[in-house]
Structure formats: structure tokens, C-alpha cells
Coordinates of C-alpha atoms and ligand atoms in Angstrom, one line a residue:
Chain A
X1 CA -21.5 84.0 34.2
X2 CA -20.5 80.7 35.8
X3 CA -17.9 78.9 33.8
X4 CA -16.6 75.4 34.3
X5 CA -13.3 74.5 32.6
X6 CA -12.4 70.8 32.3
X7 CA -8.7 70.2 32.5
X8 CA -6.6 67.1 31.7
X9 CA -3.3 66.3 33.2
X10 CA -1.3 64.9 30.3
X11 CA 2.3 64.2 29.2
X12 CA 4.0 67.2 27.7
X13 CA 3.8 67.2 23.8
X14 CA 7.5 66.4 23.5
X15 CA 7.3 63.3 25.7
X16 CA 8.6 59.9 24.6
X17 CA 5.8 57.4 25.1
X18 CA 6.8 54.1 26.7
X19 CA 5.0 51.4 28.7
X20 CA 6.1 49.3 31.6
X21 CA 4.9 46.1 33.4
X22 CA 4.6 44.0 30.2
X23 CA 2.9 46.8 28.2
X24 CA 0.2 47.1 30.8
X25 CA 1.0 50.5 32.2
X26 CA 2.1 53.9 30.9
X27 CA 5.7 54.5 32.0
X28 CA 5.8 57.9 33.8
X29 CA 9.6 57.8 34.2
X30 CA 11.0 61.2 33.1
X31 CA 7.7 62.4 31.8
X32 CA 6.6 65.9 32.6
X33 CA 2.8 66.5 33.0
X34 CA 1.1 69.6 31.8
X35 CA -2.4 71.1 31.3
X36 CA -3.6 69.6 28.0
X37 CA -2.8 72.1 25.2
X38 CA -6.4 72.4 24.1
X39 CA -7.6 72.7 27.7
X40 CA -5.1 75.6 28.0
X41 CA -7.0 77.4 25.2
X42 CA -10.3 76.7 27.0
X43 CA -9.0 78.2 30.2
X44 CA -7.5 81.2 28.5
X45 CA -10.8 82.0 26.8
X46 CA -12.6 81.6 30.1
X47 CA -10.3 84.1 31.7
X48 CA -10.9 86.6 28.9
X49 CA -14.7 86.1 29.1
X50 CA -14.5 86.7 32.9
X51 CA -12.5 89.8 32.4
X52 CA -15.1 91.1 30.0
X53 CA -18.3 90.1 31.7
X54 CA -17.5 89.1 35.3
X55 CA -18.4 85.8 36.8
X56 CA -16.5 82.8 38.2
X57 CA -14.3 80.1 36.8
X58 CA -14.1 76.6 38.3
X59 CA -11.4 74.2 37.0
X60 CA -12.3 70.5 37.1
X61 CA -10.2 67.4 36.8
X62 CA -11.2 63.8 37.1
X63 CA -8.0 62.2 38.4
X64 CA -5.9 61.1 41.3
X65 CA -4.0 63.2 43.8
X66 CA -0.9 63.6 41.4
X67 CA -3.0 65.9 39.1
X68 CA -3.3 68.6 41.8
X69 CA -0.2 70.6 40.7
X70 CA -1.9 70.9 37.2
X71 CA -5.1 72.2 38.9
X72 CA -3.0 74.6 40.9
X73 CA -1.5 75.9 37.7
X74 CA -5.1 76.5 36.4
X75 CA -5.8 78.4 39.5
X76 CA -2.6 80.5 39.0
X77 CA -3.7 81.2 35.4
X78 CA -7.1 82.5 36.6
X79 CA -9.6 80.0 37.8
X80 CA -11.3 81.0 41.1
X81 CA -11.6 77.5 42.5
X82 CA -10.9 73.9 41.6
X83 CA -12.6 70.5 42.0
X84 CA -10.9 67.2 41.7
X85 CA -13.0 64.1 41.4
X86 CA -10.9 61.5 43.2
X87 CA -10.6 58.6 40.8
X88 CA -8.5 57.3 38.0
X89 CA -9.9 58.5 34.6
X90 CA -11.0 55.0 33.4
X91 CA -12.5 55.8 30.1
X92 CA -14.3 58.7 28.3
X93 CA -17.7 57.4 29.3
X94 CA -16.7 57.2 32.9
X95 CA -15.1 60.7 32.9
X96 CA -18.2 62.2 31.2
X97 CA -20.5 60.8 33.9
X98 CA -18.3 62.4 36.6
X99 CA -18.1 65.7 34.8
X100 CA -21.8 65.7 34.2
X101 CA -22.6 65.1 37.9
X102 CA -20.3 68.0 39.0
X103 CA -21.9 70.2 36.3
X104 CA -25.5 69.4 37.5
X105 CA -24.6 70.5 41.0
X106 CA -23.0 73.8 39.8
X107 CA -25.5 75.0 37.2
X108 CA -22.9 76.4 34.9
X109 CA -23.8 78.7 32.0
X110 CA -20.8 77.6 30.0
X111 CA -18.6 74.4 30.1
X112 CA -15.4 74.8 28.3
X113 CA -13.2 71.8 27.4
X114 CA -10.4 71.1 25.0
X115 CA -11.1 69.8 21.5
X116 CA -9.5 66.5 22.7
X117 CA -7.2 65.2 25.3
X118 CA -3.7 64.4 24.0
X119 CA -3.4 61.1 25.7
X120 CA -6.5 59.3 24.5
X121 CA -7.4 61.8 21.8
X122 CA -11.0 60.8 21.8
X123 CA -12.6 64.1 21.3
X124 CA -15.6 62.4 22.9
X125 CA -16.1 63.7 26.5
X126 CA -17.8 67.0 25.5
X127 CA -20.4 65.3 23.3
X128 CA -21.1 62.7 26.0
X129 CA -21.5 65.3 28.7
X130 CA -23.8 67.3 26.4
X131 CA -26.0 64.3 25.9
X132 CA -26.2 63.4 29.5
X133 CA -27.1 67.0 30.4
X134 CA -29.4 67.5 27.4
X135 CA -27.6 70.6 26.1
X136 CA -25.7 71.4 23.0
X137 CA -22.0 70.7 22.7
X138 CA -19.8 72.0 19.9
X139 CA -16.2 71.2 18.9
X140 CA -13.6 72.2 17.7
X141 CA -14.5 75.8 18.4
X142 CA -12.0 78.4 17.1
X143 CA -14.0 81.5 18.1
X144 CA -16.5 82.1 21.0
X145 CA -18.4 85.3 21.8
X146 CA -21.1 85.4 24.5
X147 CA -23.7 88.2 24.5
X148 CA -27.0 88.3 26.3
X149 CA -27.3 84.6 27.0
X150 CA -26.4 83.7 23.5
X151 CA -23.2 82.3 22.0
X152 CA -21.7 83.0 18.6
X153 CA -19.1 80.6 17.5
X154 CA -16.9 79.4 14.7
X155 CA -16.3 75.7 14.4
X156 CA -13.6 74.1 12.2
X157 CA -14.9 71.6 9.6
X158 CA -13.1 69.8 6.9
X159 CA -11.7 72.3 4.4
X160 CA -13.1 75.4 6.3
X161 CA -15.2 76.6 9.1
X162 CA -18.8 77.3 9.9
X163 CA -20.4 80.0 12.0
X164 CA -23.1 79.1 14.6
X165 CA -25.4 80.6 17.1
X166 CA -26.9 78.9 20.1
X167 CA -28.4 79.7 23.5
X168 CA -26.6 79.0 26.7
X169 CA -26.0 76.7 28.5
X170 CA -23.4 75.3 26.1
X171 CA -20.4 73.0 26.1
X172 CA -17.5 74.0 23.8
X173 CA -14.4 72.0 22.9
X174 CA -11.8 74.6 22.3
X175 CA -8.8 75.0 19.9
X176 CA -6.7 77.8 18.6
X177 CA -7.1 80.6 17.8
X178 CA -9.8 81.0 20.4
X179 CA -7.4 82.8 22.7
X180 CA -3.7 83.1 23.5
X181 CA -2.3 80.7 26.1
X182 CA -1.8 82.5 29.4
X183 CA 1.3 81.9 31.4
X184 CA 0.9 82.2 35.2
X185 CA 2.7 85.3 36.7
X186 CA 4.2 85.5 40.2
X187 CA 1.1 87.1 41.7
X188 CA -1.1 84.4 40.2
X189 CA 1.1 81.6 41.6
X190 CA 1.1 83.2 45.1
X191 CA -2.7 83.6 45.0
X192 CA -3.3 80.0 43.7
X193 CA -1.9 78.7 47.0
X194 CA -4.8 79.9 49.0
X195 CA -7.6 79.4 46.4
X196 CA -10.0 76.5 47.3
X197 CA -9.3 73.1 45.8
X198 CA -12.0 70.7 46.8
X199 CA -11.8 66.9 46.4
X200 CA -15.0 65.0 45.8
X201 CA -15.6 61.3 45.6
X202 CA -16.8 59.8 42.3
X203 CA -20.4 59.2 41.8
X204 CA -21.2 55.5 41.3
X205 CA -20.7 54.7 37.7
X206 CA -18.7 52.2 35.8
X207 CA -16.5 52.4 32.7
X208 CA -17.8 50.4 29.8
X209 CA -14.4 49.7 28.1
X210 CA -11.3 48.1 29.4
X211 CA -7.8 48.5 27.9
X212 CA -6.1 45.2 28.0
X213 CA -2.6 46.2 26.7
X214 CA -0.6 48.9 25.0
X215 CA 1.8 48.7 22.2
X216 CA 4.3 50.9 20.3
X217 CA 4.3 51.3 16.5
X218 CA 6.8 49.2 14.6
X219 CA 10.2 50.8 14.1
X220 CA 10.7 52.7 10.8
X221 CA 13.3 51.3 8.4
X222 CA 16.3 53.3 7.3
X223 CA 15.7 56.4 5.2
X224 CA 16.8 56.1 1.6
X225 CA 18.7 59.2 0.5
X226 CA 18.5 60.4 -3.0
X227 CA 20.8 63.0 -4.7
X228 CA 19.1 66.3 -5.4
X229 CA 20.6 66.1 -9.0
X230 CA 18.7 62.9 -9.5
X231 CA 15.1 63.6 -8.6
X232 CA 13.8 61.2 -11.3
X233 CA 15.2 58.4 -9.1
X234 CA 12.7 59.5 -6.3
X235 CA 9.8 59.3 -8.8
X236 CA 11.0 55.9 -9.9
X237 CA 11.2 54.5 -6.3
X238 CA 7.8 56.0 -5.5
X239 CA 6.4 54.2 -8.5
X240 CA 8.2 50.9 -8.5
X241 CA 9.2 50.3 -4.9
X242 CA 6.6 52.1 -2.8
X243 CA 3.9 51.8 -5.5
X244 CA 2.2 54.9 -4.4
X245 CA 2.2 56.8 -7.7
Chain B
X1 CA -28.2 41.1 13.6
X2 CA -26.9 43.9 11.6
X3 CA -24.2 46.5 11.6
X4 CA -25.3 50.1 11.0
X5 CA -23.1 52.6 9.2
X6 CA -23.6 56.3 9.4
X7 CA -22.8 57.7 5.9
X8 CA -21.9 61.3 5.3
X9 CA -22.0 63.3 2.1
X10 CA -19.8 66.3 1.0
X11 CA -20.7 68.5 -1.9
X12 CA -23.5 66.1 -2.9
X13 CA -21.3 63.0 -3.0
X14 CA -20.9 60.2 -0.6
X15 CA -17.6 60.7 1.3
X16 CA -14.9 58.2 0.5
X17 CA -14.3 57.8 4.3
X18 CA -17.9 56.7 4.7
X19 CA -17.4 54.1 1.9
X20 CA -14.5 52.9 3.8
X21 CA -16.7 52.6 6.9
X22 CA -19.2 50.5 4.9
X23 CA -16.3 48.3 3.7
X24 CA -15.2 47.9 7.3
X25 CA -18.7 46.8 8.5
X26 CA -18.8 44.4 5.6
X27 CA -15.4 42.9 6.5
X28 CA -16.6 42.4 10.1
X29 CA -18.8 39.7 8.8
X30 CA -21.3 40.1 11.6
X31 CA -24.6 40.2 9.8
X32 CA -26.2 42.5 7.2
X33 CA -24.7 45.9 6.7
X34 CA -27.2 48.7 6.8
X35 CA -26.1 52.2 5.7
X36 CA -28.0 55.2 7.0
X37 CA -28.0 58.5 5.0
X38 CA -29.8 61.6 6.3
X39 CA -30.7 64.5 4.2
X40 CA -31.2 65.2 0.5
X41 CA -29.3 62.6 -1.6
X42 CA -29.3 61.1 -5.0
X43 CA -30.9 57.7 -5.0
X44 CA -28.7 56.2 -7.7
X45 CA -25.7 57.2 -5.8
X46 CA -27.0 55.6 -2.6
X47 CA -27.5 52.2 -4.3
X48 CA -23.7 52.3 -5.1
X49 CA -23.0 51.8 -1.4
X50 CA -23.8 48.2 -2.2
X51 CA -20.6 48.1 -4.1
X52 CA -18.8 48.7 -0.8
X53 CA -20.7 46.0 1.0
X54 CA -24.1 47.5 2.2
X55 CA -27.1 45.2 1.8
X56 CA -29.5 48.0 2.4
X57 CA -29.5 51.8 2.5
X58 CA -31.9 53.5 4.8
X59 CA -32.6 57.1 3.7
X60 CA -34.3 60.0 5.6
X61 CA -35.1 62.7 3.0
X62 CA -36.0 65.3 5.7
X63 CA -34.3 68.4 4.3
X64 CA -33.7 69.9 7.8
X65 CA -30.9 67.2 7.9
X66 CA -29.0 68.8 4.9
X67 CA -26.8 70.8 7.2
X68 CA -24.6 69.4 10.0
X69 CA -27.2 69.0 12.7
X70 CA -25.4 67.0 15.2
X71 CA -28.2 66.4 17.8
X72 CA -30.7 65.5 15.0
X73 CA -28.3 63.0 13.4
X74 CA -27.7 61.4 16.9
X75 CA -31.4 61.0 17.5
X76 CA -31.9 59.6 14.0
X77 CA -29.2 57.0 14.4
X78 CA -30.4 55.8 17.8
X79 CA -33.9 55.3 16.2
X80 CA -32.5 53.3 13.3
X81 CA -30.2 51.2 15.6
X82 CA -33.4 50.2 17.5
X83 CA -35.5 49.6 14.4
X84 CA -32.8 47.6 12.6
X85 CA -31.7 45.8 15.7
X86 CA -28.1 46.8 15.2
X87 CA -25.6 46.0 18.0
X88 CA -22.8 47.8 16.3
X89 CA -22.5 51.3 14.7
X90 CA -19.6 52.1 12.5
X91 CA -18.6 55.5 11.2
X92 CA -15.6 57.4 9.8
X93 CA -14.0 60.1 12.0
X94 CA -15.0 63.6 11.0
X95 CA -16.1 66.9 12.4
X96 CA -19.7 65.5 12.3
X97 CA -19.1 61.8 13.0
X98 CA -17.2 62.2 16.3
X99 CA -19.7 64.4 18.2
X100 CA -22.5 62.3 16.8
X101 CA -20.9 59.1 18.0
X102 CA -20.4 60.5 21.5
X103 CA -24.1 61.4 21.7
X104 CA -25.4 58.1 20.4
X105 CA -23.2 56.2 22.8
X106 CA -25.0 57.8 25.7
X107 CA -28.5 57.4 24.1
X108 CA -27.9 53.7 23.5
X109 CA -25.6 52.8 26.4
X110 CA -23.0 51.6 23.9
X111 CA -19.3 51.3 24.5
X112 CA -17.4 53.6 22.3
X113 CA -14.0 53.4 20.7
X114 CA -12.4 56.2 18.6
X115 CA -9.3 56.2 16.4
X116 CA -9.9 52.5 15.5
X117 CA -7.2 51.3 13.2
X118 CA -8.2 47.7 12.3
X119 CA -10.9 45.1 12.4
X120 CA -12.1 43.8 15.8
X121 CA -10.8 40.6 17.4
X122 CA -13.9 38.8 18.6
X123 CA -12.2 35.6 19.8
X124 CA -12.9 36.6 23.4
X125 CA -15.1 39.6 23.8
X126 CA -15.0 42.4 21.3
X127 CA -11.5 43.9 21.2
X128 CA -10.2 46.8 18.9
X129 CA -6.9 48.4 18.4
X130 CA -7.0 52.1 18.6
X131 CA -4.4 54.8 18.1
X132 CA -3.5 56.9 21.2
X133 CA -1.0 59.5 22.3
X134 CA -1.4 61.1 18.9
X135 CA -0.3 58.1 16.9
X136 CA 2.7 57.4 19.2
X137 CA 1.1 54.2 20.6
X138 CA -1.8 51.9 20.4
X139 CA -4.3 50.5 23.0
X140 CA -6.0 47.1 22.7
X141 CA -9.4 47.9 24.2
X142 CA -12.3 45.6 25.0
X143 CA -15.8 47.1 24.5
X144 CA -17.8 45.6 27.3
X145 CA -21.4 46.8 26.7
X146 CA -23.7 44.8 24.5
X147 CA -23.8 47.6 22.0
X148 CA -20.7 49.2 20.5
X149 CA -19.8 52.2 18.4
X150 CA -16.5 52.3 16.4
X151 CA -15.0 55.5 14.9
X152 CA -12.5 54.6 12.3
X153 CA -9.3 56.3 11.4
X154 CA -8.6 56.6 7.7
X155 CA -7.2 53.4 6.2
X156 CA -8.5 51.0 8.9
X157 CA -9.4 48.6 6.1
X158 CA -9.0 48.6 2.3
X159 CA -11.9 50.0 0.3
X160 CA -14.2 47.2 -0.9
X161 CA -15.5 47.9 -4.4
X162 CA -16.8 44.5 -5.7
X163 CA -20.3 44.3 -4.1
X164 CA -23.7 44.4 -5.8
X165 CA -26.3 47.3 -5.8
X166 CA -28.0 47.9 -2.4
X167 CA -31.7 48.3 -2.0
X168 CA -32.7 51.8 -0.9
X169 CA -35.6 52.4 1.6
X170 CA -36.8 55.7 2.9
X171 CA -37.5 56.1 6.5
X172 CA -39.4 58.6 8.7
X173 CA -37.5 59.7 11.8
X174 CA -38.9 61.7 14.7
X175 CA -37.2 64.8 16.0
X176 CA -37.6 67.3 18.8
X177 CA -37.2 71.1 18.4
X178 CA -34.1 70.9 20.6
X179 CA -32.4 68.7 18.0
X180 CA -32.3 71.8 15.8
X181 CA -31.4 74.2 18.6
X182 CA -28.0 75.2 17.0
X183 CA -28.3 77.5 14.0
X184 CA -25.6 77.3 11.4
X185 CA -25.5 80.9 10.1
X186 CA -22.9 80.4 7.4
X187 CA -20.1 78.2 6.1
X188 CA -16.8 79.0 4.5
X189 CA -15.5 76.0 2.7
X190 CA -13.0 75.3 0.0
X191 CA -14.8 73.6 -2.9
X192 CA -13.5 71.3 -5.6
X193 CA -10.3 70.6 -3.6
X194 CA -9.0 67.3 -2.2
X195 CA -9.7 67.6 1.5
X196 CA -6.8 67.0 3.8
X197 CA -8.3 64.3 6.1
X198 CA -9.4 62.3 3.1
X199 CA -6.4 62.7 0.8
X200 CA -4.3 59.7 -0.3
X201 CA -1.3 62.0 -1.0
X202 CA -0.5 65.2 1.0
X203 CA 2.1 67.8 0.1
X204 CA 3.0 70.0 3.1
X205 CA 5.2 73.0 3.3
X206 CA 6.9 74.5 6.4
X207 CA 8.7 77.7 7.4
X208 CA 11.5 76.8 5.0
X209 CA 9.4 78.1 2.2
X210 CA 10.0 81.7 3.5
X211 CA 6.6 83.1 2.7
X212 CA 3.1 82.6 1.3
X213 CA 4.1 83.8 -2.1
X214 CA 6.2 80.7 -2.6
X215 CA 3.3 78.2 -2.2
X216 CA 2.7 78.2 -6.0
X217 CA 5.1 75.3 -6.5
X218 CA 3.6 73.4 -3.5
X219 CA 0.2 73.7 -5.1
X220 CA 1.5 72.8 -8.5
X221 CA 3.2 69.7 -7.1
X222 CA 0.0 68.8 -5.2
X223 CA -2.1 69.3 -8.4
X224 CA 0.2 67.1 -10.4
X225 CA -0.2 64.3 -7.8
X226 CA -4.0 64.8 -7.1
X227 CA -2.9 65.6 -3.5
X228 CA -4.1 67.9 -0.8
X229 CA -1.9 70.6 0.6
X230 CA -0.9 70.9 4.3
X231 CA 1.5 73.0 6.3
X232 CA 3.3 73.2 9.7
X233 CA 1.9 75.2 12.6
X234 CA 4.0 78.3 12.4
X235 CA 2.9 78.6 8.7
X236 CA -0.8 78.7 9.7
X237 CA 0.0 80.8 12.8
X238 CA 1.5 83.4 10.5
X239 CA -1.5 83.2 8.2
X240 CA 0.6 82.1 5.2
X241 CA -2.0 79.3 4.9
X242 CA -5.5 78.7 6.4
X243 CA -5.8 77.0 9.8
X244 CA -7.5 73.9 8.4
X245 CA -4.3 73.0 6.6
X246 CA -2.2 72.8 9.8
X247 CA -0.9 69.3 10.3
X248 CA 0.3 67.9 13.6
X249 CA -0.5 67.2 17.3
X250 CA -2.6 70.4 17.6
X251 CA -3.9 70.3 14.0
X252 CA -5.1 67.7 11.5
X253 CA -3.8 64.2 11.8
X254 CA -3.4 62.8 8.4
X255 CA -3.0 59.2 7.3
X256 CA -2.2 59.3 3.5
X257 CA -0.3 56.7 1.6
X258 CA 2.3 59.3 0.7
X259 CA 3.3 62.4 2.8
X260 CA 5.7 64.8 1.2
X261 CA 7.3 67.4 3.6
X262 CA 9.0 70.4 2.1
X263 CA 11.0 72.8 4.3
X264 CA 9.6 71.3 7.6
X265 CA 12.1 70.5 10.3
X266 CA 10.2 67.5 11.8
X267 CA 9.4 68.7 15.3
X268 CA 7.9 66.0 17.5
X269 CA 4.5 67.8 17.5
X270 CA 4.5 67.9 13.7
X271 CA 5.5 64.2 13.4
X272 CA 2.5 63.3 15.7
X273 CA 0.2 64.3 12.9
X274 CA 1.9 62.4 10.2
X275 CA 3.1 59.2 11.8
X276 CA 0.2 57.2 10.4
X277 CA 1.4 57.9 6.8
X278 CA 2.4 54.8 4.8
X279 CA 5.4 56.5 3.1
X280 CA 7.1 59.8 3.9
X281 CA 9.3 61.9 1.6
X282 CA 11.3 64.7 3.2
X283 CA 12.9 67.5 1.3
X284 CA 15.1 69.8 3.4
X285 CA 18.3 71.7 2.9
X286 CA 19.7 70.7 6.3
X287 CA 20.9 67.1 6.3
X288 CA 20.5 67.0 10.1
X289 CA 16.8 67.9 10.1
X290 CA 15.0 65.5 12.5
X291 CA 12.4 64.7 9.9
X292 CA 14.8 62.5 7.9
X293 CA 14.8 60.1 10.8
X294 CA 11.0 59.5 10.3
X295 CA 11.2 59.4 6.5
X296 CA 11.3 56.6 4.0
X297 CA 12.9 58.7 1.2
X298 CA 14.9 61.9 1.6
X299 CA 16.5 64.6 -0.5
X300 CA 18.9 67.1 1.0
X301 CA 18.6 70.2 -1.1
X302 CA 17.0 73.7 -1.5
X303 CA 13.3 73.4 -2.0
X304 CA 13.4 76.1 -4.7
X305 CA 15.6 73.9 -6.7
X306 CA 14.3 70.4 -5.9
X307 CA 10.5 71.0 -6.1
X308 CA 10.4 72.3 -9.7
X309 CA 12.6 69.4 -10.7
X310 CA 10.3 67.0 -9.0
X311 CA 7.3 68.5 -10.8
X312 CA 9.1 68.0 -14.1
X313 CA 10.1 64.4 -13.2
X314 CA 6.6 63.5 -12.3
X315 CA 5.3 65.0 -15.6
X316 CA 7.9 63.1 -17.5
X317 CA 7.0 59.8 -15.8
X318 CA 3.3 60.1 -16.8
Ligands
FAD401 C1 2.2 72.4 22.4 C2 2.7 72.5 21.0 C3 2.0 72.0 20.0 C4 2.5 72.1 18.7 N1 1.7 71.6 17.6 C5 2.3 71.6 16.4 C6 1.6 71.0 15.3 O1 0.4 70.5 15.5 N2 2.1 71.1 14.0 C7 3.3 71.6 13.8 O2 3.7 71.6 12.6 N3 4.0 72.2 14.8 C8 3.5 72.2 16.1 N4 4.2 72.8 17.1 C9 5.4 73.6 16.7 C10 6.7 72.7 16.5 O3 7.3 72.5 17.7 C11 7.6 73.4 15.5 O4 8.0 74.6 16.0 C12 7.1 73.5 14.1 O5 6.6 72.3 13.6 C13 8.2 74.0 13.2 O6 7.7 74.3 11.9 P1 8.6 74.2 10.6 O7 9.3 72.9 10.5 O8 7.8 74.7 9.5 O9 9.7 75.4 10.9 P2 11.2 75.3 11.3 O10 11.4 74.5 12.6 O11 11.7 76.7 11.3 O12 11.9 74.5 10.2 C14 12.1 75.0 8.9 C15 12.9 73.9 8.1 O13 13.0 74.3 6.8 C16 14.3 74.0 6.3 N5 14.6 74.9 5.2 C17 14.9 76.3 5.3 N6 15.0 76.8 4.1 C18 14.9 75.8 3.2 C19 15.0 75.6 1.8 N7 15.2 76.7 1.0 N8 14.8 74.5 1.2 C20 14.5 73.4 2.0 N9 14.5 73.4 3.3 C21 14.6 74.5 3.9 C22 15.2 74.2 7.5 O14 16.4 73.4 7.4 C23 14.3 73.7 8.7 O15 14.4 72.3 8.9 C24 3.7 72.7 18.4 C25 4.5 73.2 19.5 C26 4.0 73.1 20.8 C27 4.8 73.7 21.9
AMP402 N1 -9.9 63.3 33.3 C1 -10.5 64.4 32.8 N2 -10.7 65.4 33.7 C2 -11.2 66.6 33.3 N3 -11.5 66.9 32.0 C3 -11.3 65.9 31.1 C4 -10.8 64.6 31.5 N4 -10.6 63.9 30.3 C5 -11.1 64.7 29.3 N5 -11.5 65.9 29.8 C6 -12.1 67.0 29.0 O1 -12.6 66.5 27.8 C7 -11.9 67.0 26.7 C8 -11.9 66.0 25.6 O2 -11.3 64.8 26.0 P1 -11.2 63.4 25.2 O3 -12.7 63.1 24.8 O4 -10.6 62.5 26.1 O5 -10.4 63.7 23.9 C9 -10.6 67.4 27.2 O6 -9.9 68.4 26.4 C10 -10.9 67.9 28.6 O7 -11.4 69.3 28.5

């Protein structure tokens, strides 16, 4: 089975978000970049499926040279090779067209992504790639089994989940508990150094959105503390001050 | 020109988030609002979308559309955008709406914006504000294509409830077999409960509650307030509560008017899921719990003492 795993290079979940250059650019000062947490689930499931059934795993990122350590980490976790499409990730449409052209070349049975990136949180790229390629795309997937060219999955819906069956090829946007995150071991890190990481130039396509500026949410006011012996006061404030009851 | 709204139902009723999307389209003031409903539905109920601002409801009664068939919905929407001449498609974020929007954007070459939090600014181009970095920031984004799709976050506009009845028309849509290529074999869904993403009030519990057997008081407090229940990640990881209740960066992002957190420390990943709440109440026995910094009202105390008292106080105030 040929598996493609799409990896984002995003600020660690504990990062403080700030902007520089008059709110025009993300401020990378002191920010640690990691594999997107949902992409980590996708990669972990890919490694398990390969262990069960054989095959190859290709890790893909659309991004500039600074994302290569993140791709190397994916190689250390268990991808066999990596591809970087050498361009800034302009918007979801642009990224989806780039992923789709790599996918067309490679003829993958399964394309695993994260449920969403944690920078733009669109949860859009998998559906877009699915539509461009004319194949099904399901997200957020919490369980994925492959048997004889068919996939059986569980997808989270509001207030519960649904179970689905579909033929490959398939795109899945992954989330827990699809697999346990894998931490690279020493041997994996050593091997990753010599695994192939190819850089391809973007296909000609344009973004169709443009972000003009960024802003931070307004600062929260001071918290009002209420004595635990006077809980009625909280109810009064919620009613009369906040007007939410 | 018209604005098309994709309307979803749940348990045979139009979702409140979809009514909000119709209200949004009406507030855009950019031509007639047409609402599209796919699958079996009650005609009287459809006409009530007029109340929220729809001029017309277009309804496909094809019963194959009763279950969440993402590709078929996408194909149907693209056809109706064409036949109604709609430049803009609006919908609420959901497990169906998001993947459908992604597909329609490709079919129609539309610019797409998700997590939209307010009305567009059309003074020069078409600009929307969207939430990014899991609610830690916003982007002001211009949609450059001649068609656009907006996926709304809960609360993007107030619900409009003062319109007239809408006309309801049925429509025939054409589908391919591949539109039904995914088989839904079964669904497990809580019924009759307030769903977390739609709730105006959420009561959440964390590891401070010690075990699943102590959720009775959380459920009672929620029932008293007509609220949905949520939890922190470790709570769902340990199976004290189902996964779909897990709130935060890697779970559900909620945007209620009131979020009550009981025995939750307020880790940055949890806050990421609740920072769109209008008011936050924190109950924690540790006065230094980081959650108090993000709260509007706080009580330092033992949950097992404070929550029962709070339930009594709410009953007394009714
Ligand atoms: C990549 C990543 C993603 C994550 N995503 C999420 C996410 O989406 N959502 C999420 O919630 N977490 C997430 N986490 C985990 C997060 O970092 C915290 O570990 C988690 O939120 C802590 O849960 P908690 O507050 O319930 O437990 P704890 O941190 O153990 O806090 C328990 C709190 O209860 C209080 N308490 C104890 N007893 C009582 C009592 N009797 N009465 C009142 N208060 C009491 C304590 O003072 C304490 O503040 C993520 C972590 C990582 C690394
Ligand atoms: N720049 C990128 N490079 C590779 N994969 C990406 C990129 N952006 C998004 N993806 C994939 O698409 C998923 C959904 O992203 P999004 O639609 O941005 O929320 C992510 O979890 C990744 O698997």
C-alpha cells in the first residue's frame, strides 16, 4: 500500500501568538515549530498500517526550507521518504492544488492528513484535494482499518460518531484516538539522515484569498472573585450584570 | 443576485446554527436570501426560515439525501448556486458543512473562508475577519474570486427572528453514483441533549472531579441551566466522558455565552477551545489555577461543596 501523509509545520500548542511588522507578519521569535498534532496522529496510523500490511510512506509538506527539520522528524518517526513543495503555503486552496499534483504523480492508495492545521484551523485542505482528485475525503476520522482495498472508519459527528465503509483510494483527516503519537527513537533519527527528501517546485496555481492584516483578541478584564460561602452572589451577577441567565 | 445558505437539520429540526447562517446572509444585504434544504423535511418548518431572513427555500426531497452524504450535498449546492445565480454561499461550521464547503469551493472556483466571526467589509473588495491559531488571533482576509463561500463560527451575528414566511419550492437535482460512494453503516448519537457546538451555556468538568461517578452534579447543573456538558482532554482520554465532549485545541471549540469550568486547571490547550466564550466562570480549589486569569467570575473552593450550592442558588433564583 502506498500512503501519502501531509504534514504541517506549526507553532507548538503552548506558543504565545504575536505579530510583527505592523500586524502584517507572524512573529516567530521564541516560537518552537512542531509537526501539527493532528498530522502526528495521521503519521502514527500510517506507520501502524505499514507494519501490518507493508508498503511505503511518503511525508509531504508545502512550505519553505525552514520546514525541513519537521519533515526529517516525520522520517525519523517512520516515513520512508519526504517531499517538500518549495513555496510558502499561501492559502488552503493553493496548498490543496499543490498536494493534489504531488498525489496525481504518486498514485497513492491512501492520503492521510490531520483533521485541521492548528495555525489556520481550516479543516479544508482534505476536502479540496478530494474534490480535485475526484475521490472521497472523510474527516475527522477516529478509527481507520484497511482490508482488501476497502476502508472501514469511524468519523466524529456532533454528539457522537458514525461508522463508514468506502473503497480506496481515500483521503482521511485524522484525530485521536486513531493511533498513539510515536516519538522518534535514536535509530529512527540516525536513519532519517540518509532517507531521501526531495524538493519540488510548485505547479503554477494561484491563491484566491489574501490576508491583509492580523490582530489579537481584546484583553480580558479583571476576574471578579466571589466567596464560596456566597454562591448566590454569582447567580445574581450572571443575571443582572452579565445578563446570561 | 442572491446569497445561498446551506441549511442542515438534526433530529428532524432545522439546526439553530443554520438559522444563524440565514440571519447572517440576510444581514449581508446583498440580494435575496435563498435557503437550500436537502433530504426529507417538514414543509411548515421550512417556511419558518423566512423568519430568519430567507425569501425563498429550495427543497430537494430526494431521500438519499437524508444521511450525511457529503459529495452529493456538494454536487447539489453547486447546481443551485448556478441556477439561482448566487455569488455567495453561507453555511454554519459543522461536521457536514466544512467538508461540503471545501468541495463546493473547488467545483465553483470560489474563494473560501472558514471560522468567519463577523459580517464582511465590502468597502473595497470582500473582506472577512476569521479566527485563526485556535482563537488566539484573527486574520482579515480578502476573498479575491468572483464567488465566495463563508463558513461561520457560532455567534457571528445575532439570530434574526422577525421576518415573514418564506416561499418553499421543490427542486430536482442530478447526482452521480460516485456521489453516494461512501456508505454510512451506523450512527451512535446522543439524542434529546443540547449539543456542545450549538449550546449557549456549557458546563465542563476536569480532572479535579476525581472520577466519572462524580459527574451527576455536573449534569444536574447543566440540566438546571439548559446547558451542554463538556470536559477536559484527560477526562475523555481516561474514558470518564465520551470523546465528543472534549473541549480544547484538539477537541471541540465552543463559543457559548456562558462557559462554566469546574476542576479544570486552564492549560493553554484547553483555553484555546473556550476563548470565544462571552463569559467564563471558573470554580477551582487552587487560587493560583491559571484558568482564573481567563475568567470573568471565579470562586475558589471545593467543587463538591460549591457546585451543589450553585444548583440550589439557581433553583432559588428561578
Ligand atoms: C498537543 C496537546 C494538545 C492538548 N489539547 C487539549 C485539549 O484540547 N483540551 C484539554 O482540555 N487539554 C488539552 N491538552 C492537555 C492540557 O495540557 C492539560 O493537561 C489538561 O487540559 C488538564 O486537564 P485538567 O485541567 O482537567 O486537569 P489538571 O491539570 O489535573 O487540573 C485539575 C484541576 O482541578 C483542580 N481541583 C482538584 N480538585 C478539586 C476540587 N475538589 N474542587 C475544585 N477544583 C479541584 C486542581 O486545582 C486543578 O486546577 C493538550 C495537551 C497537548 C500537549
Ligand atoms: N502546508 C501544508 N503542507 C502539507 N500539508 C498540509 C499543509 N497545510 C495543510 N495540510 C494538510 O491538511 C490538513 C488540514 O489543514 P487545514 O485545512 O489547513 O486545516 C492538515 O492537517 C495537513 O495534513
